[in-house]
Coordinates of C-alpha atoms in Angstrom, one line a residue:
Chain A
M1 CA 14.9 66.0 119.0
R2 CA 15.3 62.2 119.9
R3 CA 18.1 62.5 118.3
L4 CA 19.3 65.0 119.4
L5 CA 18.5 62.9 123.5
L6 CA 21.0 60.8 121.6
I7 CA 23.3 62.9 121.3
L8 CA 23.5 64.0 124.3
R9 CA 23.6 60.8 125.7
D10 CA 27.5 60.4 124.1
P11 CA 29.4 61.7 126.7
G12 CA 32.0 64.6 125.0
A13 CA 29.2 65.9 123.2
A14 CA 27.6 66.3 126.6
A15 CA 30.7 67.4 127.7
G16 CA 31.8 69.7 125.2
M17 CA 28.2 71.3 125.6
L18 CA 27.8 72.0 129.0
W19 CA 32.0 73.6 128.8
L20 CA 30.8 75.9 125.8
G21 CA 27.4 76.1 127.9
L22 CA 29.6 77.6 130.7
L23 CA 32.2 79.1 129.2
I24 CA 29.7 81.6 127.4
A25 CA 27.2 81.9 130.9
A26 CA 31.2 83.5 132.3
A27 CA 32.4 85.3 128.6
L28 CA 28.0 87.2 129.5
A29 CA 29.3 87.8 133.1
A30 CA 32.3 88.6 133.1
P31 CA 32.3 92.2 134.5
W32 CA 30.3 90.7 137.6
I33 CA 31.4 87.8 138.2
S34 CA 34.7 88.7 138.3
P35 CA 36.9 88.2 141.6
H36 CA 39.3 91.9 140.9
D37 CA 39.3 94.3 137.8
P38 CA 41.0 92.1 135.1
L39 CA 43.5 95.7 133.9
K40 CA 44.6 96.8 137.8
V41 CA 48.3 96.8 138.2
D42 CA 49.9 95.7 141.3
L43 CA 54.0 96.3 141.7
L44 CA 53.2 95.0 144.9
G45 CA 52.0 91.6 144.2
V46 CA 53.9 90.2 141.4
L47 CA 53.9 86.4 140.2
Q48 CA 51.9 85.6 143.7
P49 CA 50.9 81.8 143.1
P50 CA 47.3 80.8 143.5
S51 CA 46.0 82.3 147.1
A52 CA 42.4 83.2 148.2
T53 CA 42.2 86.4 147.4
H54 CA 43.9 85.5 143.4
W55 CA 42.2 81.3 142.2
L56 CA 45.0 81.0 139.9
G57 CA 47.5 84.1 141.3
T58 CA 48.8 87.5 140.0
D59 CA 50.9 87.6 136.5
D60 CA 54.2 89.5 136.0
L61 CA 51.8 93.4 136.8
G62 CA 50.2 91.9 139.6
R63 CA 47.0 91.9 137.5
D64 CA 44.7 89.0 139.0
V65 CA 45.0 85.9 136.3
L66 CA 41.6 84.6 136.9
S67 CA 39.3 87.8 136.6
R68 CA 41.9 88.2 133.0
L69 CA 41.2 84.8 132.0
L70 CA 37.2 85.1 132.6
H71 CA 37.5 88.6 130.3
G72 CA 39.2 87.4 127.9
A73 CA 37.3 84.1 127.2
A74 CA 34.2 86.6 125.3
P75 CA 37.3 87.7 122.6
S76 CA 37.8 83.8 122.3
L77 CA 34.3 82.8 121.9
F78 CA 32.9 85.5 119.3
S79 CA 35.8 85.8 117.4
S80 CA 36.0 81.9 116.7
I81 CA 32.6 82.8 115.7
G82 CA 32.0 85.8 113.7
A83 CA 35.2 84.7 111.7
V84 CA 33.9 81.4 110.9
A85 CA 30.6 82.9 109.8
L86 CA 32.3 85.4 107.7
G87 CA 34.0 83.2 105.6
M88 CA 31.1 81.5 105.2
L89 CA 29.3 84.8 104.1
I90 CA 32.2 85.7 101.6
G91 CA 33.0 82.1 100.2
L92 CA 29.4 81.0 99.4
P93 CA 28.3 83.1 96.8
F94 CA 31.1 83.0 95.0
G95 CA 31.3 79.2 94.9
L96 CA 27.7 79.0 94.4
I97 CA 27.7 81.1 91.8
A98 CA 31.2 79.4 90.0
G99 CA 29.4 76.0 90.0
Y100 CA 25.5 77.1 89.1
L101 CA 27.0 79.4 86.2
G102 CA 29.8 77.1 84.9
G103 CA 32.1 78.2 81.7
W104 CA 34.8 80.7 82.2
V105 CA 33.2 82.1 85.3
D106 CA 34.0 79.0 86.8
A107 CA 37.0 79.0 85.4
A108 CA 38.6 82.2 87.2
I109 CA 36.8 81.4 90.3
S110 CA 38.0 78.0 90.4
R111 CA 41.5 79.0 89.8
G112 CA 40.9 82.6 92.6
I113 CA 40.3 79.5 95.2
D114 CA 43.5 77.1 93.3
A115 CA 45.5 80.5 94.9
L116 CA 44.4 81.6 97.6
L117 CA 43.9 77.9 99.1
S118 CA 48.2 77.8 98.2
F119 CA 48.0 80.5 101.5
P120 CA 48.1 79.0 105.2
T121 CA 45.5 79.6 106.8
I122 CA 47.7 82.0 109.5
L123 CA 49.9 82.8 106.7
L124 CA 47.6 84.7 105.0
A125 CA 45.6 85.7 108.4
V126 CA 48.6 87.2 109.6
G127 CA 49.5 89.4 106.0
I128 CA 46.2 91.3 106.3
A129 CA 46.3 91.7 110.2
A130 CA 49.4 93.3 109.6
V131 CA 48.0 95.4 106.5
L132 CA 44.6 95.8 108.2
G133 CA 46.4 97.1 111.4
T134 CA 46.8 95.6 114.5
S135 CA 42.5 94.6 116.6
L136 CA 40.7 92.2 117.4
T137 CA 38.2 93.6 114.6
N138 CA 40.6 93.6 112.0
A139 CA 41.8 89.5 113.4
V140 CA 38.4 88.4 112.8
I141 CA 38.2 90.0 108.9
A142 CA 41.8 88.6 108.3
I143 CA 40.8 84.7 109.6
G144 CA 36.9 85.7 107.6
I145 CA 39.3 86.2 104.7
A146 CA 41.7 82.9 105.5
F147 CA 38.6 80.3 105.3
S148 CA 36.9 81.9 102.6
P149 CA 38.2 80.0 99.6
G150 CA 37.2 77.0 101.2
F151 CA 34.0 77.4 101.6
A152 CA 33.5 78.5 98.8
R153 CA 35.3 75.0 96.8
L154 CA 33.0 73.0 98.7
A155 CA 30.2 75.0 98.1
R156 CA 30.7 74.3 94.2
A157 CA 31.2 71.4 94.2
R158 CA 28.0 71.2 96.3
T159 CA 26.4 73.6 93.3
L160 CA 27.8 71.0 90.8
A161 CA 26.3 68.2 92.1
V162 CA 23.7 69.6 93.1
K163 CA 22.3 71.7 89.8
Q164 CA 22.3 67.9 87.7
E165 CA 19.8 66.8 90.3
L166 CA 16.1 66.2 88.7
Y167 CA 14.0 68.8 90.8
V168 CA 16.3 71.1 89.3
D169 CA 16.1 71.0 86.1
A170 CA 11.8 70.6 86.5
A171 CA 12.2 74.3 88.1
R172 CA 14.3 75.6 84.9
A173 CA 11.7 73.5 82.4
A174 CA 9.1 75.7 84.2
G175 CA 10.3 79.0 84.0
A176 CA 11.7 79.4 86.7
G177 CA 14.9 82.5 87.1
A178 CA 18.1 82.2 87.9
W179 CA 17.8 83.9 91.0
W180 CA 14.7 82.4 91.8
L181 CA 17.0 78.5 91.3
L182 CA 20.0 79.8 93.0
T183 CA 18.0 80.8 95.9
R184 CA 15.4 78.5 96.1
H185 CA 16.3 75.3 95.0
V186 CA 20.7 75.4 95.3
L187 CA 21.1 77.5 97.8
P188 CA 19.1 74.9 100.6
N189 CA 20.6 71.4 99.5
A190 CA 24.0 72.6 99.6
V191 CA 24.3 74.5 102.4
T192 CA 24.1 72.0 104.8
P193 CA 27.7 71.2 104.3
V194 CA 29.0 73.9 104.4
I195 CA 27.7 74.4 107.7
V196 CA 28.3 70.6 108.6
Q197 CA 32.5 73.0 107.4
A198 CA 31.4 75.2 109.2
G199 CA 31.2 73.9 112.5
L200 CA 34.2 72.1 112.4
L201 CA 36.2 75.1 111.2
L202 CA 35.2 76.6 115.1
G203 CA 38.1 75.3 116.4
T204 CA 40.6 76.1 113.8
A205 CA 39.6 79.9 114.1
L206 CA 39.5 79.7 118.2
L207 CA 43.6 78.5 117.5
A208 CA 44.0 81.6 114.7
E209 CA 42.5 84.1 116.9
A210 CA 44.8 83.3 119.8
S211 CA 47.7 82.4 117.9
L212 CA 46.9 86.6 116.0
S213 CA 46.9 87.6 119.8
F214 CA 49.8 85.1 120.9
L215 CA 52.3 86.5 117.9
G216 CA 50.8 90.7 118.1
L217 CA 48.4 90.3 115.9
G218 CA 44.5 90.1 118.1
V219 CA 43.3 91.9 121.1
Q220 CA 45.7 94.0 122.1
P221 CA 47.2 94.7 125.6
P222 CA 46.0 95.6 128.4
Q223 CA 42.7 94.0 127.4
A224 CA 43.0 90.2 127.9
S225 CA 42.6 87.5 125.9
W226 CA 44.0 84.0 126.0
G227 CA 46.8 84.4 122.9
G228 CA 48.0 87.4 124.8
M229 CA 48.4 86.3 128.2
L230 CA 50.3 83.4 126.8
A231 CA 52.7 86.2 125.0
R232 CA 53.4 87.3 128.6
A233 CA 53.7 83.6 129.6
L234 CA 56.1 83.4 127.0
L235 CA 58.6 86.1 128.1
Y236 CA 58.3 85.0 132.0
L237 CA 58.9 81.0 130.8
E238 CA 61.6 80.9 133.6
R239 CA 60.3 82.7 136.7
A240 CA 57.2 81.8 136.2
P241 CA 56.2 79.3 134.5
D242 CA 53.0 78.7 135.6
L243 CA 51.6 81.5 133.5
M244 CA 50.3 79.7 130.7
I245 CA 48.8 77.2 132.8
A246 CA 45.0 78.3 133.0
P247 CA 44.8 79.8 128.9
G248 CA 46.3 77.3 127.7
V249 CA 43.9 75.0 129.5
A250 CA 41.4 77.2 128.5
L251 CA 42.2 77.2 125.2
L252 CA 42.5 73.3 124.5
L253 CA 39.1 72.1 126.9
T254 CA 37.5 75.7 124.0
A255 CA 38.2 73.8 121.2
L256 CA 37.7 70.2 122.2
A257 CA 34.5 71.4 122.9
F258 CA 33.7 73.3 119.5
N259 CA 35.0 70.2 117.3
S260 CA 33.1 67.6 120.4
L261 CA 29.8 69.8 119.0
G262 CA 30.6 70.5 115.5
E263 CA 31.4 67.2 115.3
T264 CA 28.0 66.1 116.7
A265 CA 26.2 68.8 114.0
R266 CA 28.1 66.3 111.5
R267 CA 26.7 63.2 112.6
W268 CA 23.3 65.2 113.0
L269 CA 23.4 66.6 109.6
D270 CA 25.3 64.4 107.5
P271 CA 23.9 61.0 108.2
R272 CA 26.5 59.6 106.0
Chain B
M1 CA 56.3 54.5 81.5
L2 CA 54.5 57.1 81.1
T3 CA 51.4 56.2 78.4
R4 CA 49.9 59.1 76.6
R5 CA 47.3 59.6 79.0
R6 CA 49.5 60.1 81.6
S7 CA 51.4 62.9 80.0
R8 CA 47.8 64.1 78.6
V9 CA 47.0 64.5 82.1
I10 CA 50.4 65.5 84.0
R11 CA 50.3 68.6 81.1
H12 CA 46.9 70.0 81.8
R13 CA 47.9 70.2 85.0
V14 CA 51.5 72.4 85.0
A15 CA 49.2 74.1 82.3
Q16 CA 46.5 74.8 84.7
A17 CA 49.3 75.6 87.1
V18 CA 50.6 78.6 85.2
P19 CA 47.3 80.9 85.5
T20 CA 47.4 80.1 89.2
L21 CA 51.1 80.8 90.2
I22 CA 50.0 84.2 89.0
L23 CA 46.9 84.4 90.7
V24 CA 49.4 83.7 93.9
S25 CA 51.5 86.3 92.4
L26 CA 49.0 89.0 92.2
V27 CA 47.4 87.9 96.0
S28 CA 51.2 88.9 97.6
F29 CA 50.8 91.9 96.0
L30 CA 47.4 93.9 96.7
I31 CA 47.6 92.5 100.0
L32 CA 49.9 95.8 100.4
H33 CA 47.3 97.6 98.7
I34 CA 44.1 96.0 100.2
G35 CA 44.6 98.3 103.5
P36 CA 42.2 101.6 104.3
G37 CA 44.3 104.1 103.6
D38 CA 47.3 104.6 100.8
P39 CA 49.7 102.3 101.3
A40 CA 52.4 105.6 100.3
L41 CA 50.8 106.2 103.8
L42 CA 51.4 102.1 105.7
L43 CA 55.3 103.1 104.6
A44 CA 55.8 106.9 105.7
G45 CA 55.5 105.4 109.3
E46 CA 54.4 107.1 112.6
F47 CA 55.3 110.6 111.9
P48 CA 54.1 111.5 108.1
T49 CA 54.7 114.9 106.7
E50 CA 52.8 116.1 103.0
E51 CA 57.0 115.7 101.6
S52 CA 57.4 112.5 102.8
I53 CA 54.3 110.8 101.9
A54 CA 54.7 112.6 98.0
E55 CA 58.5 111.3 98.2
I56 CA 58.2 107.8 98.8
R57 CA 54.2 107.5 96.6
Q58 CA 57.2 108.1 94.4
L59 CA 60.2 106.4 95.0
Y60 CA 57.6 103.0 94.7
G61 CA 55.5 104.4 91.6
F62 CA 52.8 104.5 93.4
D63 CA 51.1 106.9 91.3
R64 CA 51.0 104.6 88.7
P65 CA 48.3 103.1 87.6
I66 CA 48.3 99.6 89.6
W67 CA 48.3 97.0 87.0
E68 CA 51.6 99.3 86.0
Q69 CA 53.2 98.9 90.2
Y70 CA 52.2 95.7 89.3
L71 CA 54.1 94.2 86.6
S72 CA 57.0 96.2 87.6
W73 CA 57.0 94.6 90.3
V74 CA 57.1 91.1 88.5
G75 CA 59.5 92.3 86.6
Q76 CA 61.7 92.9 89.4
L77 CA 60.6 90.1 90.6
L78 CA 62.2 87.8 88.3
R79 CA 65.4 89.2 88.9
G80 CA 64.6 88.2 92.0
D81 CA 64.1 91.0 93.4
L82 CA 62.0 91.4 96.6
G83 CA 62.7 94.6 96.5
L84 CA 64.3 96.7 100.1
S85 CA 63.3 96.2 104.3
L86 CA 62.5 99.0 105.0
Q87 CA 63.4 98.8 108.8
S88 CA 67.4 97.2 107.9
R89 CA 67.9 97.8 104.1
E90 CA 68.6 94.4 103.4
P91 CA 67.7 93.3 100.5
V92 CA 63.7 91.3 101.1
M93 CA 65.4 88.6 98.7
D94 CA 69.2 88.0 101.0
L95 CA 66.9 87.8 104.2
I96 CA 64.3 84.7 102.9
L97 CA 67.0 83.1 101.8
N98 CA 69.2 83.4 104.7
R99 CA 66.5 82.0 107.1
L100 CA 64.7 79.9 104.9
P101 CA 67.0 76.4 105.8
N102 CA 66.5 76.8 109.9
T103 CA 62.3 76.8 108.2
L104 CA 62.6 73.4 105.7
L105 CA 64.9 71.9 108.7
I106 CA 62.2 72.1 110.9
V107 CA 59.0 71.4 108.7
C108 CA 60.5 68.9 106.8
Y109 CA 61.6 67.6 110.7
A110 CA 58.1 67.9 111.8
M111 CA 56.7 66.2 108.4
V112 CA 58.7 63.1 108.9
I113 CA 57.6 62.7 112.9
A114 CA 53.6 63.6 111.9
F115 CA 54.3 60.9 109.1
V116 CA 56.0 58.5 110.9
V117 CA 53.2 59.0 114.2
G118 CA 50.6 59.1 111.9
S119 CA 51.4 56.0 110.4
V120 CA 52.3 53.7 113.0
L121 CA 48.9 55.4 115.0
G122 CA 46.5 55.1 112.2
I123 CA 47.9 52.0 110.6
A124 CA 47.6 50.3 113.9
A125 CA 43.5 51.1 115.1
A126 CA 42.7 50.3 111.6
A127 CA 44.1 46.8 112.1
R128 CA 42.3 47.1 115.9
R129 CA 39.3 48.6 114.9
G130 CA 37.7 48.6 118.1
S131 CA 40.2 47.9 120.4
L132 CA 42.4 49.8 123.4
V133 CA 44.8 50.8 120.8
D134 CA 41.8 52.2 118.0
R135 CA 40.5 54.4 120.9
V136 CA 43.9 55.2 121.9
A137 CA 45.4 56.5 117.8
T138 CA 41.4 57.9 118.3
G139 CA 42.1 59.8 121.4
V140 CA 45.7 61.1 120.8
A141 CA 44.0 62.2 117.2
T142 CA 41.3 64.1 118.4
I143 CA 43.7 66.5 121.4
A144 CA 46.1 66.3 119.1
D145 CA 43.0 68.3 116.9
A146 CA 42.6 71.2 119.6
L147 CA 45.6 71.5 121.4
P148 CA 47.4 74.9 120.8
Y149 CA 50.8 74.1 119.0
F150 CA 52.4 76.9 120.5
W151 CA 51.1 76.7 124.3
L152 CA 53.0 72.4 124.0
A153 CA 55.9 73.9 123.0
M154 CA 55.6 76.3 126.2
L155 CA 55.1 73.3 127.6
M156 CA 58.2 71.6 125.9
V157 CA 60.6 74.2 126.4
S158 CA 59.9 74.9 130.5
V159 CA 60.1 71.2 130.9
L160 CA 62.1 69.6 128.8
A161 CA 64.2 71.9 128.5
L162 CA 64.4 74.6 130.9
D163 CA 64.1 72.1 133.9
W164 CA 65.6 68.7 132.4
Q165 CA 67.7 70.9 130.0
L166 CA 67.9 67.4 127.8
F167 CA 66.7 70.0 125.3
P168 CA 68.6 73.8 123.7
A169 CA 66.1 76.3 125.1
T170 CA 66.3 78.7 122.3
G171 CA 67.6 79.0 118.3
A172 CA 69.1 77.5 116.0
V173 CA 72.1 75.4 114.2
R174 CA 73.0 75.7 110.7
F175 CA 72.9 71.9 109.5
L176 CA 75.9 72.9 106.9
E177 CA 77.5 73.6 109.5
D178 CA 76.6 70.9 112.3
P179 CA 74.4 68.7 110.8
L180 CA 73.9 66.4 114.0
G181 CA 73.6 69.7 116.0
A182 CA 71.8 71.5 114.1
I183 CA 68.8 68.1 114.4
W184 CA 69.1 68.2 117.6
T185 CA 67.8 72.0 118.2
A186 CA 65.5 71.2 115.8
T187 CA 63.8 68.6 117.7
L188 CA 61.4 70.2 120.4
P189 CA 60.4 72.8 117.2
A190 CA 59.5 70.1 114.6
I191 CA 57.4 68.0 117.8
A192 CA 55.4 70.5 118.8
L193 CA 55.5 71.7 114.7
S194 CA 54.3 68.3 114.3
I195 CA 51.0 67.3 116.8
S196 CA 48.1 68.4 113.7
G197 CA 49.5 66.4 111.1
I198 CA 49.3 63.3 113.7
A199 CA 46.3 64.0 113.9
Q200 CA 45.6 64.3 110.6
I201 CA 47.0 61.2 109.3
T202 CA 46.0 59.1 111.4
R203 CA 42.8 60.1 110.8
Q204 CA 42.6 59.6 107.3
L205 CA 44.5 56.8 107.6
R206 CA 43.1 54.9 109.5
A207 CA 39.4 55.5 107.4
A208 CA 41.5 54.1 104.2
M209 CA 43.0 51.5 105.5
I210 CA 39.4 50.1 107.5
E211 CA 37.7 50.8 103.7
V212 CA 40.8 49.0 102.1
L213 CA 39.8 45.9 104.4
A214 CA 35.8 45.9 103.7
S215 CA 36.2 45.5 100.7
P216 CA 36.0 42.9 98.5
F217 CA 39.3 41.9 97.6
V218 CA 40.0 41.4 100.3
R219 CA 37.9 39.2 101.7
T220 CA 38.8 37.3 99.1
L221 CA 42.4 37.1 100.1
R222 CA 41.1 36.0 103.6
A223 CA 39.4 33.4 101.8
K224 CA 42.3 32.3 100.0
G225 CA 44.3 31.9 103.6
L226 CA 46.6 34.7 103.8
S227 CA 47.9 35.8 107.0
P228 CA 45.9 39.1 108.3
A229 CA 49.4 40.3 108.8
A230 CA 49.8 40.0 105.1
I231 CA 47.2 41.0 104.0
L232 CA 47.7 44.9 106.1
W233 CA 51.7 45.3 105.2
R234 CA 50.9 43.9 101.4
H235 CA 47.9 44.2 99.7
G236 CA 46.6 46.9 103.0
L237 CA 49.7 49.8 102.5
K238 CA 49.8 49.3 99.1
N239 CA 46.0 50.7 98.4
V240 CA 46.5 53.6 101.3
G241 CA 49.5 54.0 99.8
V242 CA 47.7 57.2 97.5
T243 CA 45.7 58.4 100.2
L244 CA 49.4 59.1 102.3
L245 CA 51.0 61.5 98.8
T246 CA 47.3 63.4 99.2
V247 CA 47.8 64.3 102.6
V248 CA 51.2 65.7 102.1
G249 CA 50.3 69.0 100.6
L250 CA 47.9 69.5 103.4
V251 CA 50.3 68.5 105.9
F252 CA 52.7 70.8 104.3
S253 CA 50.1 74.0 104.2
G254 CA 49.8 73.5 108.1
K255 CA 53.6 73.1 109.2
I256 CA 54.6 76.3 107.1
G257 CA 51.5 78.2 108.7
G258 CA 52.9 76.4 111.5
T259 CA 55.8 78.1 111.8
L260 CA 55.5 81.4 112.9
L261 CA 54.5 80.8 115.7
T262 CA 56.6 77.8 116.4
E263 CA 59.2 79.4 115.1
T264 CA 58.6 82.5 117.4
V265 CA 58.0 80.2 119.8
F266 CA 62.3 79.1 119.9
A267 CA 63.3 82.1 119.1
I268 CA 64.6 80.7 115.6
P269 CA 65.3 83.3 113.2
G270 CA 63.7 81.4 110.3
T271 CA 61.3 83.1 107.5
G272 CA 58.0 82.6 109.6
S273 CA 59.3 84.7 113.3
A274 CA 61.4 87.3 110.4
L275 CA 57.3 87.7 108.4
I276 CA 55.6 88.3 112.2
Q277 CA 58.2 90.6 113.0
A278 CA 58.4 92.6 110.4
A279 CA 54.4 92.3 110.5
I280 CA 54.1 94.1 114.0
N281 CA 57.0 96.5 112.7
K282 CA 55.0 97.0 109.3
D283 CA 57.9 96.2 107.8
Y284 CA 55.6 96.0 104.6
F285 CA 57.9 94.2 101.5
V286 CA 59.3 91.3 103.9
V287 CA 55.6 90.6 104.2
Q288 CA 55.2 90.7 101.5
G289 CA 58.4 89.3 99.8
I290 CA 58.1 86.3 102.1
I291 CA 54.4 85.4 102.3
L292 CA 55.3 85.4 98.7
M293 CA 58.3 83.1 99.0
L294 CA 56.2 80.8 101.3
A295 CA 52.6 80.3 99.1
V296 CA 54.9 79.1 96.2
L297 CA 56.4 76.8 97.9
V298 CA 53.6 75.3 99.6
F299 CA 51.7 76.0 95.9
L300 CA 54.6 73.6 94.1
V301 CA 54.9 71.3 97.0
N302 CA 51.3 70.5 96.2
L303 CA 51.8 71.0 92.4
V304 CA 54.3 67.7 92.6
V305 CA 52.3 65.9 94.8
D306 CA 49.2 66.1 92.0
L307 CA 52.2 64.7 88.9
L308 CA 52.9 61.7 91.1
Y309 CA 49.9 61.7 91.9
A310 CA 49.2 61.2 88.0
V311 CA 52.2 59.1 88.0
L312 CA 51.2 56.6 91.4
D313 CA 47.2 56.3 90.8
P314 CA 45.9 53.3 88.5
R315 CA 42.8 55.1 88.3
V316 CA 44.6 57.9 86.1
E317 CA 44.3 55.6 83.9

């Protein structure tokens, strides 16, 4: 608890937590606090500058930018968390098994990890999203799969180190089976750096989801998403350059907050 | 000269590379087959009929066992055949080779920017640890890490290209036809693409340099009366050189991934924008071919880095 207070004294971490807290509240309350319907088209009031009725102006179809920004918060936030969790769920077991069993199983899984790591994250995600079909769920699955080899490699390295520890030998000598050893001894001691890694990847996942939605491979219009808003802004770059400001700043601040949160988790869990 | 131990390390790395490369091709092949349905159904387009599906299934051999399909795909691949685009009927290999120079230009350009800026920031921050310079460098790295680079690209187009007309807003110039024009046109895309690399290199180099400067041999050099500048440039740089080498692979992979969006924002006819177009149009052979070629490129760069590492790092002995 005292350590938590010390961390909160770090202005960066405190600001990050505050922003994320506000954002989660805004994401959950979006249907009630949005000043307008985010899908309501008003062709007589397109590309309006900020005003008393439209605080952040309107987009190319006359939709309220602030309302779309608020409704875009939920897909961004929850898909980043979902993608990282999925990557961990897929990668962790493979890493544990490879590190624990060794031999040809390890060789096979390790080569598989190497091969998947040859694919840049976003490249793999685009390929998977293209085949699965374009939707937010599929984008989350695609990013999760693309993250999994990194998690597997980390879990494998940790498992190899933990396996050497005396207490694992002792448990094995006492007659513990492989499943017991893995779940009771190896996993709890190998999982910390994996969780730290997960925290540090949240920002990457956020930008990856925004990228896919920007490219038209994530959240489908007319549903609001920050990446999708930037895609519309790109079409109107000459006529209405202001359209890109709000979603871009929202993405930047959220990525900063995620990264500072991840960094805080790292310092907390992994004091090295 | 390479010692026997070094050449053994190198042989081992190359031998390990072969199965990995085969797996890279397998992953690219399987991407078409991970979908919930039949690949023939994916290829049949908007209004599939029983006959058209059966025809496609036979045409592409989807009725054969999957390992047989993979082997014949690899056989074609070795002859340089990646199939035809479903949209334009153009050979996928031609499409890639046509567009790859544009991609490589902005990727290499971005690598140069990232390494120059990242090295300067990282070394300056380590040399003056805790100073204003250090805080600026760390701040730049923090923001660069969180900055959506496609948004930065849009900001640059809006201000530098459309408002001030300093750079062309979109497109690409063929390097071989007009090298200077090509580099000039590629400048904004390369800057946008270099951002995450700048963050990675600054951070890694700062940490590595701080470690070197705190090590006992540097203390000895200092006691000997060597100036801080000489220590930094002569001894420090030599020791962080290997760190720089190990980030090359990581940064290159990030740049190849980043070109998908960068090329899309700047409307550059490269492999990245072609992949996105193909993914949206469900032109699966183009998607498969480009993913394979870009992954092989990343893989080869990493292999070369590994081999250089084995040659250069005295600790391999």
